[in-house]
Amino acid sequence: MLNYTIRRLLMLIPVLLGMTIIVFSIIHAIPGDPAEVILGEKASNSSKEALRKELKLDQPLLVQYGDYLKKLAAGDLGTSIRTREPISAEITPYLAATLELTLVAMAFAVFFGVNAGILSAWKQNSWFDYLSMLIALIGVSMPIFWLGLMEQWLFALELKWLPSIGRMNARDPVESVTNLYLIDSLLSGRADQFWTVVKHLILPGIALGTIPMAIIARMTRSSMLEVLRSDYIRTAKAKGLSQMFIIYKHALRNAFIPVLTVIGLQFGLLLGGAVLTETIFAWPGVGRYIFDAIASRDYPVIQSGILIIAFIFVLINLLVDLLYAAVDPRINFK
Amino acid sequence: MSQPAIKLAPPPPAKTEVSSSWRDGWRSFRKNRLAMVGLGIIVFFVLIAVLAPFIAPYDYKEQELVNRLHKPGGEHWFGTDDLGRDIFSRIIYGTRISLWVGISSVVGSIVAGTMLGIVAGYYGRWLDALISRFFDILLAFPGILLAIAIVAALGPSLQNALLAIAIVNVPVFGRLVRARVLSLREEEYIMAARAIGMKNSRILWQHILPNCLGPIIVQGTLGIATAIIEAAALGFLGMGAQPPEPEWGKMLSDSRQFIQNAPWTVIFPGLSIMLTVLGFNLIGDGLRDVLDPRMKS
């Protein structure tokens, strides 16, 4: 296992390097003069020259890339053109906001997806099975930005049950410690704010979690169906074990490996989907940070934001691979 | 005495076999009710796209400012938007954009992905290592994010959005084809073809490629669904089609500020995206059951 972990970590190196090359190329792929694109056509020659110097665009490409890598290794993600702040400091609260949203969305997706999948497989061809698979089918075909807009319209604007945008009651903020507001509001002992934070999380969480939920439900169902037909399940039934015990203890453990793969993959997609969800719900996360940066042509922020999300994505995929061993002792990594 | 020990069976009549296997496939596809619903949806949208000028009651660019945000009714079936444009007509013309982007970007990904996948799988060694790492790197980015990055660099336009979506999906097909080629390469009939001195290009073209088609078609159909959503997402973020193009995602973002007073401006474009995507997903699932039984869920 240790060997396998080390090998997987070493295999990450070329991928990470490749990622930096792609992200580094973004600014160089701009047709024409990047400085002019960033500052606008009316910018003076001297300010364009200054920006070129600042972004080191006047240096040879290899020197630029070497410099970029050196800075990255030191944890320097560059400086935002718009705010003049170092990105590594600026991005932290945005990252926390995205993390909170994706974790909630994933929890929603896994809980409902896995259980709906189990129940569908157990009661195969029942009305529940048909209904949940129909919902899953529509779920995977749903553009999340549209689902988000519809939720906002129905539950926030028409029914006024839930807030339509933001993360919490901004007029009465709690002290940020972790920037995860669920935790921060608890830390400061503010039950009222905790409840507002929960309410703010519901709509974007569901919007973001629906597609993964649908995919997880379909995967769990088909994987469970396969396992439920196997001999050892029949034996367990013959021994008179309870249904719940058979399903959650015997069947799910074996059925869970493909589901785990899907969950890991979906987590990465959530990070991408967060860009759209955060735009709709004015959620101050990395997705929105990148989106705003695109609107104001803040290329260093675009580059670093995308790099960070891709980096997290790669780490999650690695974790999922390593988790296999924990879930399925049959997997041998030699 | 001079009788050969093994009598070779006459080669099967290839042509009829191919066509009959397609016919078998169609027969079992037809039995899949959901897949047929999907086919119905897509045929419907294709007809709308083709016949757009004859169906659309208005020009999609035509503004009637006195009639802005008009409720759906007899004159404007799906209502009008904030510039008084007929939403029904815009959705009809938008079908052309979505189908075009979905299909052409997937064709692009398939061509590039198949070529890279075949080279990687068949020739192996350093080429395989190089191409596979390239796929790994592209797949290390969440798809929509990589597409955003590409469009951010190239500038927002429908053309660049299409290109970005095509690039993002290349490794999906590349990996699929590579895996298939790797297993095919070890098959006895490929070795036999090599042993009798058949050229690599001919082996690839006549034996390997046709055997990769099934999974490619399945993945391609599902890929069109993803591509349509990605294009709409880029349009929604303002990185795809530009005004006055009636792209569905762009229509959503243009109208979202009016959602409370004029929800129809948002409901219909979204429904259209969902239905088209659903159609391709249903066909894709059906095709998978027919063409690629191992992937059957």
XYZ file of C-alpha atoms in Angstrom:
631
model
C 0.000 0.000 0.000
C 2.805 2.400 0.937
C 4.628 1.554 -2.250
C 1.507 2.120 -4.258
C 0.896 5.480 -2.582
C 4.436 6.602 -3.317
C 4.180 5.442 -6.911
C 0.908 7.292 -7.379
C 2.436 10.432 -5.881
C 5.401 10.202 -8.253
C 3.052 9.725 -11.189
C 1.393 12.993 -10.209
C 4.531 14.986 -10.976
C 4.252 14.976 -14.787
C 0.521 15.697 -14.553
C 1.090 18.635 -12.229
C 3.839 19.976 -14.487
C 1.555 19.621 -17.497
C -1.180 21.469 -15.651
C 1.143 24.366 -14.952
C 2.118 24.474 -18.636
C -1.537 24.675 -19.699
C -2.383 27.321 -17.126
C 0.783 29.236 -17.965
C -0.207 29.170 -21.646
C -3.584 30.817 -21.057
C -2.169 34.315 -21.118
C 0.104 33.484 -24.058
C -2.742 32.109 -26.136
C -4.444 35.499 -26.160
C -4.489 36.559 -29.785
C -2.605 39.813 -30.269
C -1.035 41.773 -27.457
C -2.049 40.471 -24.002
C -1.232 43.802 -22.416
C -3.629 45.545 -24.752
C -6.336 42.928 -24.180
C -5.985 43.291 -20.405
C -5.829 47.082 -20.266
C -8.110 47.861 -23.185
C -7.419 49.543 -26.489
C -7.253 53.019 -25.054
C -4.411 52.267 -22.635
C -1.269 54.300 -23.088
C 1.894 52.707 -24.400
C 3.712 53.332 -21.157
C 1.100 51.567 -19.032
C 1.102 48.640 -21.455
C 4.875 48.526 -21.229
C 4.677 48.591 -17.437
C 2.201 45.709 -17.396
C 4.368 43.689 -19.763
C 7.255 44.214 -17.382
C 5.147 43.291 -14.384
C 3.865 40.097 -15.957
C 7.355 39.498 -17.391
C 5.859 39.186 -20.874
C 8.958 40.874 -22.282
C 11.176 37.933 -21.279
C 11.836 34.797 -23.313
C 9.116 32.161 -22.873
C 11.297 29.612 -21.079
C 12.575 32.200 -18.623
C 8.989 33.241 -17.950
C 7.906 29.662 -17.335
C 10.893 28.906 -15.107
C 10.139 32.010 -13.122
C 6.473 31.039 -12.867
C 7.360 27.578 -11.544
C 9.821 28.992 -9.047
C 7.176 31.333 -7.668
C 4.553 28.592 -7.546
C 6.930 26.355 -5.606
C 7.311 29.156 -3.085
C 3.529 29.409 -2.770
C 3.335 32.670 -4.707
C 0.283 32.653 -6.977
C 0.929 36.102 -8.391
C -0.815 39.425 -7.859
C -4.306 40.348 -8.943
C -4.277 43.120 -11.537
C -7.612 44.401 -10.318
C -7.074 44.551 -6.571
C -3.254 44.560 -6.444
C -3.506 41.945 -3.672
C -1.461 38.740 -3.602
C -3.746 36.012 -4.951
C -2.649 33.386 -2.436
C -4.009 35.523 0.411
C -7.033 36.776 -1.471
C -8.237 33.372 -2.615
C -8.489 31.703 0.825
C -11.973 32.902 1.850
C -13.237 32.140 -1.676
C -11.826 28.628 -1.440
C -13.495 28.098 1.915
C -16.830 29.256 0.504
C -16.538 26.846 -2.427
C -15.467 24.050 -0.108
C -18.480 24.574 2.122
C -20.847 24.612 -0.830
C -19.371 21.549 -2.555
C -19.257 19.541 0.672
C -22.912 20.276 1.344
C -23.828 19.474 -2.264
C -21.851 16.242 -2.106
C -23.383 15.216 1.207
C -26.819 15.809 -0.309
C -25.886 13.883 -3.461
C -24.351 10.915 -1.653
C -27.073 10.588 0.969
C -30.002 10.755 -1.421
C -28.229 9.150 -4.364
C -26.942 6.092 -2.512
C -30.158 5.490 -0.593
C -32.396 5.996 -3.609
C -30.145 3.623 -5.562
C -30.311 0.972 -2.816
C -34.047 1.230 -2.469
C -34.529 1.102 -6.250
C -32.431 -2.036 -6.518
C -34.099 -3.666 -3.562
C -37.585 -2.875 -4.861
C -36.676 -3.365 -8.504
C -39.494 -2.537 -10.941
C -41.644 -1.002 -8.227
C -43.164 2.461 -8.623
C -40.414 3.825 -6.401
C -37.804 2.343 -8.715
C -39.434 3.843 -11.802
C -39.978 7.224 -10.179
C -36.475 7.580 -8.794
C -34.876 6.436 -12.042
C -37.045 8.922 -13.942
C -35.905 11.683 -11.610
C -32.317 10.500 -12.028
C -32.679 10.534 -15.803
C -34.026 14.071 -15.772
C -31.391 15.022 -13.213
C -28.477 14.050 -15.448
C -29.989 15.995 -18.344
C -30.606 19.136 -16.337
C -28.405 22.177 -16.894
C -27.535 23.133 -13.315
C -27.651 26.838 -14.046
C -31.251 26.451 -15.152
C -32.153 24.334 -12.138
C -30.588 27.028 -9.963
C -32.596 29.774 -11.651
C -35.829 27.805 -11.313
C -35.180 27.119 -7.617
C -34.434 30.784 -7.075
C -37.624 31.792 -8.814
C -39.871 29.290 -7.031
C -38.479 29.027 -3.504
C -36.911 32.444 -3.049
C -38.881 34.903 -5.172
C -42.360 33.353 -5.340
C -42.700 31.376 -2.106
C -40.103 33.428 -0.193
C -39.097 30.383 1.849
C -35.367 30.681 1.377
C -32.880 33.463 0.606
C -32.005 33.772 -3.079
C -28.394 34.905 -2.887
C -25.397 35.120 -0.596
C -23.973 33.053 2.244
C -25.456 34.588 5.368
C -27.067 37.644 6.862
C -24.387 40.161 5.847
C -25.661 42.910 8.169
C -24.939 40.830 11.212
C -21.846 38.815 10.342
C -20.083 36.380 12.633
C -16.363 36.482 13.175
C -14.527 34.525 10.463
C -12.213 31.951 11.886
C -12.312 29.097 9.403
C -14.321 30.959 6.719
C -16.622 27.941 6.754
C -19.660 29.780 8.056
C -21.399 26.704 9.401
C -18.480 26.196 11.736
C -17.833 29.895 12.384
C -21.394 30.539 13.476
C -21.236 27.586 15.859
C -17.879 28.712 17.219
C -19.282 32.103 18.064
C -22.313 30.472 19.658
C -24.776 32.086 17.245
C -27.589 29.611 16.689
C -29.607 32.198 14.758
C -26.795 32.824 12.276
C -26.149 29.098 11.971
C -29.728 28.634 10.882
C -29.450 31.501 8.346
C -26.259 29.949 6.964
C -28.063 26.612 6.605
C -30.936 28.325 4.795
C -28.509 30.031 2.422
C -26.874 26.698 1.646
C -30.024 24.780 0.722
C -30.808 26.133 -2.760
C -27.265 26.270 -4.175
C -26.458 22.963 -2.490
C -29.388 21.225 -4.173
C -28.668 22.875 -7.525
C -25.064 21.763 -7.433
C -25.808 18.343 -5.960
C -28.587 17.229 -8.294
C -26.504 15.914 -11.192
C -24.113 13.956 -8.969
C -27.089 12.660 -7.007
C -28.685 11.366 -10.192
C -25.475 9.738 -11.380
C -24.742 8.204 -7.981
C -28.294 6.849 -7.750
C -28.029 5.158 -11.152
C -24.629 3.701 -10.366
C -25.662 2.462 -6.925
C -28.760 0.828 -8.350
C -26.985 -1.091 -11.091
C -24.130 -2.060 -8.817
C -26.497 -3.223 -6.077
C -28.612 -5.203 -8.551
C -25.533 -7.128 -9.571
C -24.491 -7.862 -5.999
C -27.984 -8.731 -4.762
C -28.083 -11.566 -7.279
C -24.949 -13.227 -5.951
C -24.853 -16.457 -4.014
C -23.582 -15.091 -0.754
C -26.558 -12.767 -0.506
C -28.867 -15.736 -0.997
C -26.958 -17.538 1.735
C -27.310 -14.565 4.034
C -31.038 -14.507 3.347
C -31.254 -18.238 3.972
C -29.519 -17.749 7.314
C -32.388 -15.474 8.212
C -30.406 -12.246 8.556
C -32.452 -9.086 8.532
C -32.938 -7.206 5.266
C -31.239 -4.080 6.572
C -28.236 -6.041 7.739
C -27.880 -7.830 4.424
C -28.181 -4.660 2.403
C -25.983 -2.311 4.377
C -23.479 -4.779 5.775
C -23.159 -7.442 3.085
C -24.277 -6.007 -0.222
C -23.391 -2.346 -0.030
C -19.779 -3.013 0.875
C -19.226 -4.895 -2.357
C -21.457 -2.680 -4.427
C -19.783 0.458 -3.205
C -16.538 0.376 -5.198
C -17.925 1.539 -8.540
C -20.062 4.021 -6.615
C -16.967 5.375 -4.926
C -15.309 5.931 -8.296
C -18.329 7.868 -9.450
C -18.407 9.914 -6.251
C -14.761 10.854 -6.709
C -15.285 11.835 -10.331
C -18.383 13.819 -9.463
C -16.520 15.750 -6.810
C -14.249 17.131 -9.478
C -17.189 18.009 -11.685
C -18.771 19.793 -8.729
C -15.761 22.079 -8.613
C -16.447 22.979 -12.243
C -20.188 23.240 -11.698
C -19.507 25.554 -8.783
C -18.598 28.286 -11.283
C -22.161 28.249 -12.592
C -23.926 27.780 -9.270
C -21.886 30.512 -7.629
C -22.692 32.897 -10.454
C -26.414 32.355 -9.998
C -26.519 32.495 -6.209
C -23.903 35.257 -5.860
C -21.933 32.795 -3.769
C -18.510 34.278 -3.044
C -16.520 31.172 -4.007
C -13.589 30.449 -6.305
C -15.913 29.926 -9.258
C -17.275 33.397 -8.902
C -13.776 34.723 -8.215
C -12.656 33.296 -11.562
C -15.787 34.498 -13.320
C -15.296 38.063 -12.073
C -11.652 37.863 -13.063
C -12.648 36.864 -16.601
C -15.012 39.825 -16.826
C -12.242 42.215 -15.795
C -9.520 40.343 -17.721
C -7.542 39.705 -14.564
C -5.423 36.948 -16.106
C -3.198 36.144 -13.111
C -6.347 35.418 -11.082
C -7.833 33.314 -13.907
C -4.623 31.302 -14.111
C -4.200 30.717 -10.400
C -7.873 30.077 -9.739
C -8.030 27.402 -12.423
C -4.744 25.873 -11.296
C -5.928 25.584 -7.708
C -9.214 23.940 -8.623
C -7.452 21.502 -10.965
C -4.943 20.758 -8.210
C -7.729 19.954 -5.744
C -9.411 17.814 -8.412
C -6.244 15.770 -8.900
C -5.806 15.333 -5.148
C -9.384 14.118 -4.768
C -8.892 11.584 -7.545
C -5.754 10.350 -5.821
C -7.590 10.040 -2.519
C -10.371 8.056 -4.166
C -7.855 5.646 -5.647
C -6.239 5.176 -2.270
C -9.620 4.741 -0.579
C -10.323 1.707 -2.745
C -8.005 -0.339 -0.587
C -9.827 0.679 2.539
C -13.214 -0.236 1.126
C -12.287 -3.361 -0.778
C -9.645 -5.545 0.825
C -9.580 -7.720 -2.306
C -7.756 -5.043 -4.268
C -4.090 -5.813 -4.326
C -1.795 -3.007 -5.326
C 1.280 -5.047 -6.153
C -2.152 -38.509 -49.339
C -1.860 -34.938 -50.488
C -5.127 -34.012 -48.821
C -4.672 -31.008 -46.528
C -5.141 -31.803 -42.862
C -7.370 -28.810 -42.183
C -10.053 -27.696 -44.511
C -10.625 -23.976 -44.406
C -14.218 -22.931 -44.288
C -15.211 -20.520 -47.030
C -15.086 -16.930 -45.759
C -18.469 -15.705 -44.623
C -20.186 -13.311 -46.990
C -19.014 -10.174 -45.241
C -21.484 -7.665 -46.586
C -24.696 -9.343 -45.609
C -23.276 -10.114 -42.196
C -22.518 -6.497 -41.487
C -25.885 -5.316 -42.632
C -27.680 -8.050 -40.722
C -25.806 -7.203 -37.543
C -26.884 -3.576 -37.964
C -30.400 -4.825 -38.547
C -30.219 -6.925 -35.375
C -28.959 -3.909 -33.528
C -31.796 -1.758 -34.792
C -34.278 -4.451 -33.832
C -33.101 -4.567 -30.240
C -32.756 -0.766 -30.125
C -36.348 -0.483 -31.263
C -37.478 -2.671 -28.380
C -35.974 -0.207 -25.915
C -38.885 2.113 -25.286
C -36.890 4.867 -23.592
C -34.353 4.900 -26.400
C -37.143 5.292 -28.923
C -38.548 8.210 -26.926
C -35.079 9.749 -27.087
C -34.916 9.167 -30.827
C -38.335 10.779 -31.176
C -37.191 13.852 -29.241
C -34.068 14.255 -31.348
C -35.860 13.720 -34.667
C -38.333 16.372 -33.523
C -35.569 18.866 -32.742
C -33.674 18.087 -35.948
C -36.836 18.762 -37.936
C -37.314 22.040 -36.078
C -33.729 23.033 -36.823
C -34.022 22.176 -40.501
C -37.423 23.751 -40.987
C -36.776 26.772 -38.734
C -37.515 29.469 -41.329
C -40.853 27.816 -42.124
C -41.957 27.233 -38.543
C -40.789 30.387 -36.800
C -43.589 32.982 -36.861
C -41.158 35.892 -36.377
C -37.584 36.815 -37.157
C -35.454 35.932 -34.134
C -33.799 39.383 -34.271
C -36.986 41.352 -34.720
C -37.554 43.707 -31.776
C -40.995 44.981 -30.842
C -40.278 47.234 -27.914
C -43.951 48.010 -27.281
C -44.486 44.306 -26.762
C -41.643 43.676 -24.334
C -42.018 40.923 -21.708
C -45.366 39.941 -23.159
C -47.005 36.914 -21.539
C -47.269 33.667 -23.516
C -50.474 33.715 -25.545
C -52.002 33.354 -28.977
C -49.756 35.917 -30.624
C -46.522 34.900 -28.934
C -46.748 31.265 -27.891
C -43.784 31.434 -25.501
C -44.104 35.185 -24.798
C -41.543 37.855 -25.623
C -38.256 38.866 -24.007
C -37.100 42.230 -22.678
C -36.489 43.518 -26.192
C -39.886 42.349 -27.409
C -38.434 39.470 -29.423
C -40.586 36.375 -29.902
C -39.167 33.655 -27.630
C -40.754 30.819 -29.598
C -38.949 31.916 -32.755
C -35.707 32.416 -30.898
C -35.894 28.940 -29.423
C -36.567 27.469 -32.845
C -33.494 29.139 -34.322
C -31.553 28.322 -31.164
C -32.096 24.620 -31.927
C -29.797 25.050 -34.899
C -27.033 26.475 -32.740
C -27.275 23.848 -30.014
C -27.416 20.884 -32.386
C -24.616 22.311 -34.489
C -22.342 22.943 -31.508
C -23.151 19.594 -29.909
C -22.637 17.482 -32.998
C -19.716 19.284 -34.608
C -17.695 19.582 -31.415
C -18.165 15.885 -30.720
C -17.157 15.000 -34.281
C -14.040 17.084 -33.751
C -13.265 15.344 -30.454
C -13.876 11.935 -32.026
C -11.559 12.552 -34.980
C -8.728 13.920 -32.848
C -9.290 11.484 -29.988
C -9.464 8.438 -32.254
C -6.292 9.348 -34.090
C -4.372 9.944 -30.883
C -5.887 6.868 -29.218
C -5.003 4.593 -32.122
C -1.453 5.879 -32.331
C -1.018 5.504 -28.571
C -2.572 2.058 -28.399
C -1.136 0.535 -31.552
C 2.378 1.924 -31.647
C 2.829 2.014 -27.872
C 6.164 2.863 -26.241
C 7.120 6.515 -25.874
C 4.308 7.705 -28.128
C 1.831 5.983 -25.844
C 3.471 7.445 -22.756
C 3.448 10.917 -24.268
C -0.146 10.828 -25.499
C -1.454 9.179 -22.345
C 0.159 11.826 -20.156
C -1.361 14.473 -22.400
C -4.794 12.911 -21.807
C -4.107 12.722 -18.061
C -3.257 16.403 -17.986
C -6.358 17.472 -19.894
C -8.496 15.251 -17.677
C -6.909 16.798 -14.601
C -9.099 19.847 -15.177
C -12.837 19.826 -14.584
C -14.175 20.000 -18.172
C -16.138 23.207 -18.019
C -13.266 24.957 -16.278
C -10.784 24.016 -18.978
C -13.269 25.199 -21.585
C -13.585 28.498 -19.710
C -9.797 28.815 -19.645
C -9.534 28.211 -23.391
C -12.280 30.717 -24.199
C -10.808 33.217 -21.739
C -7.609 33.073 -23.744
C -9.072 33.002 -27.260
C -11.888 35.467 -26.653
C -15.627 34.850 -26.260
C -17.431 33.600 -29.367
C -19.502 30.617 -30.410
C -16.644 29.376 -32.592
C -14.162 29.453 -29.728
C -16.669 27.847 -27.369
C -17.104 25.025 -29.889
C -13.357 24.610 -30.204
C -12.921 24.632 -26.427
C -15.581 21.965 -25.927
C -14.020 19.831 -28.644
C -10.569 20.060 -27.040
C -11.906 19.295 -23.571
C -13.528 16.075 -24.787
C -10.622 14.760 -26.861
C -9.172 12.647 -24.014
C -12.562 11.037 -23.347
C -12.509 9.469 -26.808
C -8.756 9.094 -26.886
C -8.677 6.932 -23.785
C -11.621 4.865 -24.942
C -10.018 4.094 -28.300
C -6.604 3.487 -26.775
C -7.994 0.918 -24.328
C -9.874 -0.814 -27.128
C -6.853 -0.873 -29.427
C -4.661 -2.265 -26.654
C -6.915 -5.278 -26.275
C -7.516 -5.681 -30.012
C -3.789 -5.613 -30.720
C -3.361 -8.902 -28.901
C -6.158 -10.633 -30.806
C -5.129 -13.540 -32.958
C -6.578 -12.177 -36.169
C -4.532 -9.010 -35.833
C -1.400 -11.058 -35.267
C -2.365 -13.146 -38.266
C -2.805 -10.028 -40.364
C 0.617 -8.882 -39.264
C 2.129 -12.290 -39.936
C 0.942 -12.295 -43.518
C 2.639 -8.928 -43.933
C -0.338 -6.649 -43.969
C 0.660 -3.028 -43.665
C -0.007 -1.262 -40.371
C -2.156 1.379 -41.996
C -4.361 -1.289 -43.527
C -4.649 -3.240 -40.272
C -5.651 -0.062 -38.486
C -8.133 1.000 -41.104
C -9.717 -2.354 -41.896
C -9.547 -4.280 -38.641
C -8.931 -2.046 -35.663
C -11.018 1.004 -36.488
C -14.249 -0.858 -37.334
C -13.944 -2.700 -34.028
C -13.677 0.564 -32.118
C -16.821 1.992 -33.682
C -19.380 0.642 -31.198
C -17.997 2.324 -28.076
C -17.230 5.481 -30.062
C -20.823 5.777 -31.246
C -22.158 5.205 -27.733
C -19.779 7.674 -26.139
C -20.320 10.105 -29.001
C -24.069 10.219 -28.487
C -23.683 10.773 -24.760
C -20.930 13.276 -25.589
C -23.314 15.376 -27.697
C -25.545 15.727 -24.631
C -22.614 16.917 -22.523
C -21.404 19.241 -25.274
C -24.817 20.892 -25.574
C -24.896 21.545 -21.823
C -21.316 22.837 -21.886
C -22.079 25.166 -24.789
C -25.157 26.476 -22.998
C -23.090 26.933 -19.838
C -20.468 28.921 -21.732
C -23.241 30.946 -23.358
C -24.758 31.532 -19.923
C -21.423 32.835 -18.646
C -21.206 35.142 -21.649
C -18.349 33.149 -23.160
C -20.168 31.512 -26.035
C -22.610 32.864 -28.581
C -22.843 36.644 -28.679
C -25.974 38.773 -29.153
C -28.242 38.702 -31.058
C -27.626 34.954 -31.598
C -30.554 33.073 -30.029
C -28.367 30.611 -28.139
C -30.351 28.958 -25.323
C -27.766 29.461 -22.568
C -27.289 33.104 -23.545
C -31.068 33.589 -23.563
C -31.142 32.337 -19.957
C -28.498 34.747 -18.753
C -30.033 37.685 -20.636
C -33.430 37.069 -19.076
C -32.532 36.043 -15.554
C -32.992 39.552 -14.196
C -36.617 39.456 -15.326
C -37.310 36.060 -13.816
C -39.712 37.332 -11.172
C -41.976 39.275 -13.524
C -41.492 37.225 -16.665
C -40.555 33.653 -15.719
C -41.396 32.405 -19.220
C -38.291 34.119 -20.554
C -36.262 31.643 -18.493
C -38.492 28.567 -18.418
C -38.663 27.814 -22.153
C -34.981 28.092 -23.121
C -34.074 25.893 -20.140
C -36.711 23.306 -20.999
C -35.366 23.149 -24.548
C -31.833 22.492 -23.331
C -33.071 19.810 -20.962
C -35.207 18.035 -23.551
C -32.470 17.922 -26.189
C -29.930 16.686 -23.665
C -32.412 14.119 -22.366
C -32.999 12.917 -25.926
C -29.322 12.314 -26.608
C -28.855 10.682 -23.192
C -31.721 8.267 -23.851
C -30.395 7.345 -27.281
C -26.908 6.947 -25.848
C -28.122 4.611 -23.093
C -30.084 2.588 -25.645
C -27.161 2.356 -28.032
C -24.913 1.232 -25.214
C -27.176 -1.704 -24.486
C -27.079 -2.678 -28.155
C -23.526 -1.886 -29.238
C -21.535 -2.282 -26.101
C -23.136 -4.955 -23.951
C -20.207 -5.007 -21.535
C -20.991 -1.467 -20.455
C -24.626 -2.364 -19.950
C -25.953 -1.112 -16.668
